[in-house]
PDB file of C-alpha atoms in Angstrom:
ATOM      1  CA  UNK A  58      -7.739 -13.273  56.615  1.00  0.00           C
ATOM      2  CA  UNK A  59      -8.323 -10.018  54.690  1.00  0.00           C
ATOM      3  CA  UNK A  60      -4.570  -9.333  54.988  1.00  0.00           C
ATOM      4  CA  UNK A  61      -3.528 -12.711  52.652  1.00  0.00           C
ATOM      5  CA  UNK A  62      -5.701 -11.064  49.643  1.00  0.00           C
ATOM      6  CA  UNK A  63      -4.809  -7.448  49.707  1.00  0.00           C
ATOM      7  CA  UNK A  64      -3.165  -6.403  46.716  1.00  0.00           C
ATOM      8  CA  UNK A  65      -0.277  -4.202  46.819  1.00  0.00           C
ATOM      9  CA  UNK A  66      -0.020  -0.822  46.350  1.00  0.00           C
ATOM     10  CA  UNK A  67       1.473   1.534  43.376  1.00  0.00           C
ATOM     11  CA  UNK A  68       2.747   4.630  44.343  1.00  0.00           C
ATOM     12  CA  UNK A  69       3.153   7.194  42.022  1.00  0.00           C
ATOM     13  CA  UNK A  70       6.843   8.475  41.488  1.00  0.00           C
ATOM     14  CA  UNK A  71       7.788  11.994  39.754  1.00  0.00           C
ATOM     15  CA  UNK A  72      10.330  11.354  37.077  1.00  0.00           C
ATOM     16  CA  UNK A  73      13.044  13.452  39.054  1.00  0.00           C
ATOM     17  CA  UNK A  74      12.976  11.575  41.570  1.00  0.00           C
ATOM     18  CA  UNK A  75      13.183   8.364  39.489  1.00  0.00           C
ATOM     19  CA  UNK A  76      16.499  10.057  37.585  1.00  0.00           C
ATOM     20  CA  UNK A  77      17.950  10.540  41.104  1.00  0.00           C
ATOM     21  CA  UNK A  78      17.373   7.141  42.545  1.00  0.00           C
ATOM     22  CA  UNK A  79      19.020   5.720  38.983  1.00  0.00           C
ATOM     23  CA  UNK A  80      21.953   8.083  39.602  1.00  0.00           C
ATOM     24  CA  UNK A  81      22.519   7.198  43.171  1.00  0.00           C
ATOM     25  CA  UNK A  82      21.797   3.313  43.039  1.00  0.00           C
ATOM     26  CA  UNK A  83      23.599   1.497  40.220  1.00  0.00           C
ATOM     27  CA  UNK A  84      21.046  -1.493  40.915  1.00  0.00           C
ATOM     28  CA  UNK A  85      18.678   0.269  39.072  1.00  0.00           C
ATOM     29  CA  UNK A  86      20.521   0.316  35.817  1.00  0.00           C
ATOM     30  CA  UNK A  87      18.702  -2.679  34.286  1.00  0.00           C
ATOM     31  CA  UNK A  88      19.861  -4.140  30.754  1.00  0.00           C
ATOM     32  CA  UNK A  89      17.227  -2.084  28.825  1.00  0.00           C
ATOM     33  CA  UNK A  90      16.691   1.391  30.690  1.00  0.00           C
ATOM     34  CA  UNK A  91      13.622   3.676  29.399  1.00  0.00           C
ATOM     35  CA  UNK A  92      13.566   6.969  30.190  1.00  0.00           C
ATOM     36  CA  UNK A  93      11.254   8.309  27.874  1.00  0.00           C
ATOM     37  CA  UNK A  94       9.296  11.672  28.683  1.00  0.00           C
ATOM     38  CA  UNK A  95      11.427  11.813  31.952  1.00  0.00           C
ATOM     39  CA  UNK A  96      11.724  15.388  30.976  1.00  0.00           C
ATOM     40  CA  UNK A  97      15.828  15.216  31.745  1.00  0.00           C
ATOM     41  CA  UNK A  98      16.848  18.158  29.832  1.00  0.00           C
ATOM     42  CA  UNK A  99      19.682  19.757  31.847  1.00  0.00           C
ATOM     43  CA  UNK A 100      19.597  17.347  34.507  1.00  0.00           C
ATOM     44  CA  UNK A 101      21.939  15.077  31.859  1.00  0.00           C
ATOM     45  CA  UNK A 102      25.264  16.276  33.280  1.00  0.00           C
ATOM     46  CA  UNK A 103      28.697  14.219  33.950  1.00  0.00           C
ATOM     47  CA  UNK A 104      27.354  12.628  37.173  1.00  0.00           C
ATOM     48  CA  UNK A 105      24.229  11.316  35.263  1.00  0.00           C
ATOM     49  CA  UNK A 106      26.854  10.142  32.019  1.00  0.00           C
ATOM     50  CA  UNK A 107      29.229   8.689  34.539  1.00  0.00           C
ATOM     51  CA  UNK A 108      26.745   6.470  35.584  1.00  0.00           C
ATOM     52  CA  UNK A 109      25.285   5.528  32.545  1.00  0.00           C
ATOM     53  CA  UNK A 110      29.474   4.516  31.606  1.00  0.00           C
ATOM     54  CA  UNK A 111      30.069   2.536  34.351  1.00  0.00           C
ATOM     55  CA  UNK A 112      26.874   0.234  34.476  1.00  0.00           C
ATOM     56  CA  UNK A 113      28.054  -3.178  33.724  1.00  0.00           C
ATOM     57  CA  UNK A 114      24.877  -4.508  32.052  1.00  0.00           C
ATOM     58  CA  UNK A 115      23.196  -2.337  29.977  1.00  0.00           C
ATOM     59  CA  UNK A 116      22.731  -2.248  26.449  1.00  0.00           C
ATOM     60  CA  UNK A 117      20.140  -0.065  25.910  1.00  0.00           C
ATOM     61  CA  UNK A 118      19.199   3.553  27.016  1.00  0.00           C
ATOM     62  CA  UNK A 119      15.932   5.217  25.645  1.00  0.00           C
ATOM     63  CA  UNK A 120      16.030   9.112  26.260  1.00  0.00           C
ATOM     64  CA  UNK A 121      13.368  10.011  23.799  1.00  0.00           C
ATOM     65  CA  UNK A 122      11.537  13.009  24.556  1.00  0.00           C
ATOM     66  CA  UNK A 123      13.197  14.293  27.335  1.00  0.00           C
ATOM     67  CA  UNK A 124      13.972  17.483  25.650  1.00  0.00           C
ATOM     68  CA  UNK A 125      17.516  17.423  25.298  1.00  0.00           C
ATOM     69  CA  UNK A 126      19.594  19.514  22.889  1.00  0.00           C
ATOM     70  CA  UNK A 127      23.443  19.949  22.056  1.00  0.00           C
ATOM     71  CA  UNK A 128      25.008  20.819  25.265  1.00  0.00           C
ATOM     72  CA  UNK A 129      23.531  17.316  26.481  1.00  0.00           C
ATOM     73  CA  UNK A 130      25.127  15.567  23.137  1.00  0.00           C
ATOM     74  CA  UNK A 131      28.363  16.409  24.990  1.00  0.00           C
ATOM     75  CA  UNK A 132      27.744  14.566  27.745  1.00  0.00           C
ATOM     76  CA  UNK A 133      26.307  11.747  25.489  1.00  0.00           C
ATOM     77  CA  UNK A 134      29.689  11.915  23.851  1.00  0.00           C
ATOM     78  CA  UNK A 135      31.534  10.896  26.502  1.00  0.00           C
ATOM     79  CA  UNK A 136      28.979   7.462  27.115  1.00  0.00           C
ATOM     80  CA  UNK A 137      29.322   6.892  23.585  1.00  0.00           C
ATOM     81  CA  UNK A 138      33.274   6.772  24.069  1.00  0.00           C
ATOM     82  CA  UNK A 139      33.440   5.322  26.749  1.00  0.00           C
ATOM     83  CA  UNK A 140      30.911   2.686  27.446  1.00  0.00           C
ATOM     84  CA  UNK A 141      31.936  -0.870  27.014  1.00  0.00           C
ATOM     85  CA  UNK A 142      28.097  -2.325  27.097  1.00  0.00           C
ATOM     86  CA  UNK A 143      25.854   0.293  25.412  1.00  0.00           C
ATOM     87  CA  UNK A 144      24.818  -0.817  22.282  1.00  0.00           C
ATOM     88  CA  UNK A 145      21.616   1.113  21.497  1.00  0.00           C
ATOM     89  CA  UNK A 146      20.775   4.659  21.767  1.00  0.00           C
ATOM     90  CA  UNK A 147      17.753   6.087  21.275  1.00  0.00           C
ATOM     91  CA  UNK A 148      17.320   9.836  21.345  1.00  0.00           C
ATOM     92  CA  UNK A 149      14.157  10.573  19.312  1.00  0.00           C
ATOM     93  CA  UNK A 150      12.204  13.395  19.548  1.00  0.00           C
ATOM     94  CA  UNK A 151      14.246  15.999  21.034  1.00  0.00           C
ATOM     95  CA  UNK A 152      15.951  19.209  20.429  1.00  0.00           C
ATOM     96  CA  UNK A 153      19.568  17.817  18.591  1.00  0.00           C
ATOM     97  CA  UNK A 154      20.688  20.346  16.077  1.00  0.00           C
ATOM     98  CA  UNK A 155      23.740  20.872  14.324  1.00  0.00           C
ATOM     99  CA  UNK A 156      26.457  20.936  16.811  1.00  0.00           C
ATOM    100  CA  UNK A 157      25.007  18.091  18.804  1.00  0.00           C
ATOM    101  CA  UNK A 158      24.950  15.507  15.459  1.00  0.00           C
ATOM    102  CA  UNK A 159      28.617  16.790  15.276  1.00  0.00           C
ATOM    103  CA  UNK A 160      29.678  16.308  18.677  1.00  0.00           C
ATOM    104  CA  UNK A 161      27.541  12.822  18.231  1.00  0.00           C
ATOM    105  CA  UNK A 162      29.621  12.187  15.292  1.00  0.00           C
ATOM    106  CA  UNK A 163      33.446  12.717  16.777  1.00  0.00           C
ATOM    107  CA  UNK A 164      32.297  10.497  19.586  1.00  0.00           C
ATOM    108  CA  UNK A 165      31.476   7.574  16.879  1.00  0.00           C
ATOM    109  CA  UNK A 166      34.734   7.914  14.909  1.00  0.00           C
ATOM    110  CA  UNK A 167      37.538   5.542  15.978  1.00  0.00           C
ATOM    111  CA  UNK A 168      40.710   7.184  17.665  1.00  0.00           C
ATOM    112  CA  UNK A 169      43.661   5.633  15.957  1.00  0.00           C
ATOM    113  CA  UNK A 170      45.069   2.731  17.713  1.00  0.00           C
ATOM    114  CA  UNK A 171      41.574   2.312  19.669  1.00  0.00           C
ATOM    115  CA  UNK A 172      38.959  -0.207  18.994  1.00  0.00           C
ATOM    116  CA  UNK A 173      35.324   1.311  17.454  1.00  0.00           C
ATOM    117  CA  UNK A 174      32.875   2.581  20.049  1.00  0.00           C
ATOM    118  CA  UNK A 175      30.783  -0.366  20.853  1.00  0.00           C
ATOM    119  CA  UNK A 176      27.624   1.557  19.801  1.00  0.00           C
ATOM    120  CA  UNK A 177      25.724  -0.098  17.064  1.00  0.00           C
ATOM    121  CA  UNK A 178      22.253   1.517  16.850  1.00  0.00           C
ATOM    122  CA  UNK A 179      22.070   5.370  16.721  1.00  0.00           C
ATOM    123  CA  UNK A 180      18.286   6.696  16.689  1.00  0.00           C
ATOM    124  CA  UNK A 181      17.634  10.216  16.010  1.00  0.00           C
ATOM    125  CA  UNK A 182      14.543  10.341  14.195  1.00  0.00           C
ATOM    126  CA  UNK A 183      12.364  13.688  14.688  1.00  0.00           C
ATOM    127  CA  UNK A 184      15.433  16.133  15.613  1.00  0.00           C
ATOM    128  CA  UNK A 185      17.076  19.118  13.363  1.00  0.00           C
ATOM    129  CA  UNK A 186      20.473  18.038  12.889  1.00  0.00           C
ATOM    130  CA  UNK A 187      19.977  19.349   9.262  1.00  0.00           C
ATOM    131  CA  UNK A 188      22.484  19.249   6.521  1.00  0.00           C
ATOM    132  CA  UNK A 189      25.709  20.032   8.311  1.00  0.00           C
ATOM    133  CA  UNK A 190      24.983  17.126  11.249  1.00  0.00           C
ATOM    134  CA  UNK A 191      23.864  14.152   8.335  1.00  0.00           C
ATOM    135  CA  UNK A 192      27.255  15.403   6.970  1.00  0.00           C
ATOM    136  CA  UNK A 193      29.427  14.910  10.312  1.00  0.00           C
ATOM    137  CA  UNK A 194      27.777  11.208  10.637  1.00  0.00           C
ATOM    138  CA  UNK A 195      28.258  10.333   7.162  1.00  0.00           C
ATOM    139  CA  UNK A 196      31.988  11.024   7.615  1.00  0.00           C
ATOM    140  CA  UNK A 197      31.633   8.899  10.818  1.00  0.00           C
ATOM    141  CA  UNK A 198      30.487   6.302   8.991  1.00  0.00           C
ATOM    142  CA  UNK A 199      33.520   6.221   7.002  1.00  0.00           C
ATOM    143  CA  UNK A 200      35.703   4.634   9.362  1.00  0.00           C
ATOM    144  CA  UNK A 201      33.127   3.259  12.382  1.00  0.00           C
ATOM    145  CA  UNK A 202      32.533  -0.209  11.593  1.00  0.00           C
ATOM    146  CA  UNK A 203      30.652  -1.043  14.725  1.00  0.00           C
ATOM    147  CA  UNK A 204      27.192   0.638  13.806  1.00  0.00           C
ATOM    148  CA  UNK A 205      24.092  -1.065  12.632  1.00  0.00           C
ATOM    149  CA  UNK A 206      21.777   1.461  11.992  1.00  0.00           C
ATOM    150  CA  UNK A 207      21.844   4.988  12.123  1.00  0.00           C
ATOM    151  CA  UNK A 208      18.151   6.687  12.130  1.00  0.00           C
ATOM    152  CA  UNK A 209      17.903  10.127  10.986  1.00  0.00           C
ATOM    153  CA  UNK A 210      14.414  10.019   9.668  1.00  0.00           C
ATOM    154  CA  UNK A 211      12.772  14.009   9.577  1.00  0.00           C
ATOM    155  CA  UNK A 212      15.749  15.808  10.652  1.00  0.00           C
ATOM    156  CA  UNK A 213      15.567  18.110   7.650  1.00  0.00           C
ATOM    157  CA  UNK A 214      18.953  17.077   6.176  1.00  0.00           C
ATOM    158  CA  UNK A 215      17.567  18.197   2.578  1.00  0.00           C
ATOM    159  CA  UNK A 216      19.477  17.561  -0.571  1.00  0.00           C
ATOM    160  CA  UNK A 217      23.076  18.554   0.980  1.00  0.00           C
ATOM    161  CA  UNK A 218      22.943  16.073   3.858  1.00  0.00           C
ATOM    162  CA  UNK A 219      21.767  13.381   1.558  1.00  0.00           C
ATOM    163  CA  UNK A 220      24.277  14.171  -0.985  1.00  0.00           C
ATOM    164  CA  UNK A 221      27.381  14.252   1.489  1.00  0.00           C
ATOM    165  CA  UNK A 222      25.803  10.674   2.883  1.00  0.00           C
ATOM    166  CA  UNK A 223      25.880   9.355  -0.720  1.00  0.00           C
ATOM    167  CA  UNK A 224      29.413  11.083  -1.320  1.00  0.00           C
ATOM    168  CA  UNK A 225      30.780   8.919   1.452  1.00  0.00           C
ATOM    169  CA  UNK A 226      29.218   5.645   1.063  1.00  0.00           C
ATOM    170  CA  UNK A 227      31.427   2.594   1.149  1.00  0.00           C
ATOM    171  CA  UNK A 228      31.135  -0.640   0.005  1.00  0.00           C
ATOM    172  CA  UNK A 229      31.570  -3.046   2.761  1.00  0.00           C
ATOM    173  CA  UNK A 230      28.773  -1.927   4.726  1.00  0.00           C
ATOM    174  CA  UNK A 231      27.278  -5.107   6.593  1.00  0.00           C
ATOM    175  CA  UNK A 232      24.658  -6.740   5.201  1.00  0.00           C
ATOM    176  CA  UNK A 233      22.208  -5.785   8.042  1.00  0.00           C
ATOM    177  CA  UNK A 234      23.181  -2.037   8.191  1.00  0.00           C
ATOM    178  CA  UNK A 235      20.246   0.582   7.882  1.00  0.00           C
ATOM    179  CA  UNK A 236      20.603   4.061   7.400  1.00  0.00           C
ATOM    180  CA  UNK A 237      16.816   5.770   7.344  1.00  0.00           C
ATOM    181  CA  UNK A 238      16.975   9.164   5.721  1.00  0.00           C
ATOM    182  CA  UNK A 239      12.987   9.326   4.860  1.00  0.00           C
ATOM    183  CA  UNK A 240      11.162  12.652   5.428  1.00  0.00           C
ATOM    184  CA  UNK A 241      13.870  14.964   5.603  1.00  0.00           C
ATOM    185  CA  UNK A 242      12.596  17.999   2.902  1.00  0.00           C
ATOM    186  CA  UNK A 243      13.811  16.917  -0.300  1.00  0.00           C
ATOM    187  CA  UNK A 244      13.264  18.706  -3.443  1.00  0.00           C
ATOM    188  CA  UNK A 245      13.823  15.888  -6.139  1.00  0.00           C
ATOM    189  CA  UNK A 246      13.139  18.941  -8.609  1.00  0.00           C
ATOM    190  CA  UNK A 247      16.603  20.556  -7.775  1.00  0.00           C
ATOM    191  CA  UNK A 248      19.096  20.853 -10.729  1.00  0.00           C
ATOM    192  CA  UNK A 249      22.059  21.771  -8.664  1.00  0.00           C
ATOM    193  CA  UNK A 250      21.751  17.963  -7.963  1.00  0.00           C
ATOM    194  CA  UNK A 251      23.397  15.427 -10.280  1.00  0.00           C
ATOM    195  CA  UNK A 252      20.800  12.589  -8.977  1.00  0.00           C
ATOM    196  CA  UNK A 253      22.101   9.953 -11.619  1.00  0.00           C
ATOM    197  CA  UNK A 254      25.759  10.105 -10.285  1.00  0.00           C
ATOM    198  CA  UNK A 255      24.298  10.081  -6.944  1.00  0.00           C
ATOM    199  CA  UNK A 256      22.741   6.652  -8.233  1.00  0.00           C
ATOM    200  CA  UNK A 257      25.876   5.767  -9.203  1.00  0.00           C
ATOM    201  CA  UNK A 258      27.688   5.862  -5.807  1.00  0.00           C
ATOM    202  CA  UNK A 259      24.721   4.439  -4.231  1.00  0.00           C
ATOM    203  CA  UNK A 260      25.185   0.974  -6.438  1.00  0.00           C
ATOM    204  CA  UNK A 261      29.004   1.234  -5.955  1.00  0.00           C
ATOM    205  CA  UNK A 262      28.374   1.163  -2.276  1.00  0.00           C
ATOM    206  CA  UNK A 263      26.214  -2.186  -3.041  1.00  0.00           C
ATOM    207  CA  UNK A 264      23.560  -0.615  -0.453  1.00  0.00           C
ATOM    208  CA  UNK A 265      19.931  -1.214  -1.284  1.00  0.00           C
ATOM    209  CA  UNK A 266      17.388   1.658  -1.480  1.00  0.00           C
ATOM    210  CA  UNK A 267      14.545  -0.049  -0.295  1.00  0.00           C
ATOM    211  CA  UNK A 268      15.706  -2.660   1.944  1.00  0.00           C
ATOM    212  CA  UNK A 269      14.916  -6.213   0.201  1.00  0.00           C
ATOM    213  CA  UNK A 270      18.487  -7.302   0.442  1.00  0.00           C
ATOM    214  CA  UNK A 271      21.772  -6.132   1.913  1.00  0.00           C
ATOM    215  CA  UNK A 272      22.576  -3.044   3.469  1.00  0.00           C
ATOM    216  CA  UNK A 273      19.230  -0.875   3.690  1.00  0.00           C
ATOM    217  CA  UNK A 274      19.095   3.059   2.747  1.00  0.00           C
ATOM    218  CA  UNK A 275      15.383   4.047   3.514  1.00  0.00           C
ATOM    219  CA  UNK A 276      13.778   6.827   1.994  1.00  0.00           C
ATOM    220  CA  UNK A 277      16.214   8.323  -0.550  1.00  0.00           C
ATOM    221  CA  UNK A 278      14.384   9.824  -3.385  1.00  0.00           C
ATOM    222  CA  UNK A 279      16.518   8.083  -5.793  1.00  0.00           C
ATOM    223  CA  UNK A 280      14.542   5.079  -5.175  1.00  0.00           C
ATOM    224  CA  UNK A 281      11.319   6.754  -6.649  1.00  0.00           C
ATOM    225  CA  UNK A 282      13.089   8.769  -8.772  1.00  0.00           C
ATOM    226  CA  UNK A 283      15.865   7.000 -10.660  1.00  0.00           C
ATOM    227  CA  UNK A 284      15.516   3.395 -12.540  1.00  0.00           C
TER     228      UNK A 284
END
């Protein structure tokens, strides 16, 4: 009788073993794959990115808190370019800098004569892409019509990165588009920046600073400085 009511034992599986199993067995790739905190780091190899590309039903991949850097972004760029199903890529709290952001931006830029990459949401919050990384991402936004959200929260993009974003805002963002640039070390007293001109460009793009309606630009200092 005791066997009828015995509980199934839970076994702890090391993260590196989870990763190996994921790579070896395509059936483990579900609609949403959460690898938060697995500390993948240099294990994000060509074999791993190929498995991501070949997964047919995976829509979201969460690689937050994995120690990923610029080299790993080269592999993720392949995924962005080639995956037909992955729409949300979450890279929060990693070690991505300027070069990594540039690699991702290049992958997000549609090639001539080809359709846009299928990715709709890119989360880069709490990395270190800086102004040059933000500039690269903003350039991709000028021609990518598939993205619906780009999260650059807390990336130290500074005034120069924000200025690059404002200079490339286009007038036809989807109404549900969100660009999050909060907590990025802005200096609103910097007189070298023409804040009113930046505000003009934001208004021309029809993007909404505070997110009440239409496309949204979260965290823009003009939302608090200019009226």
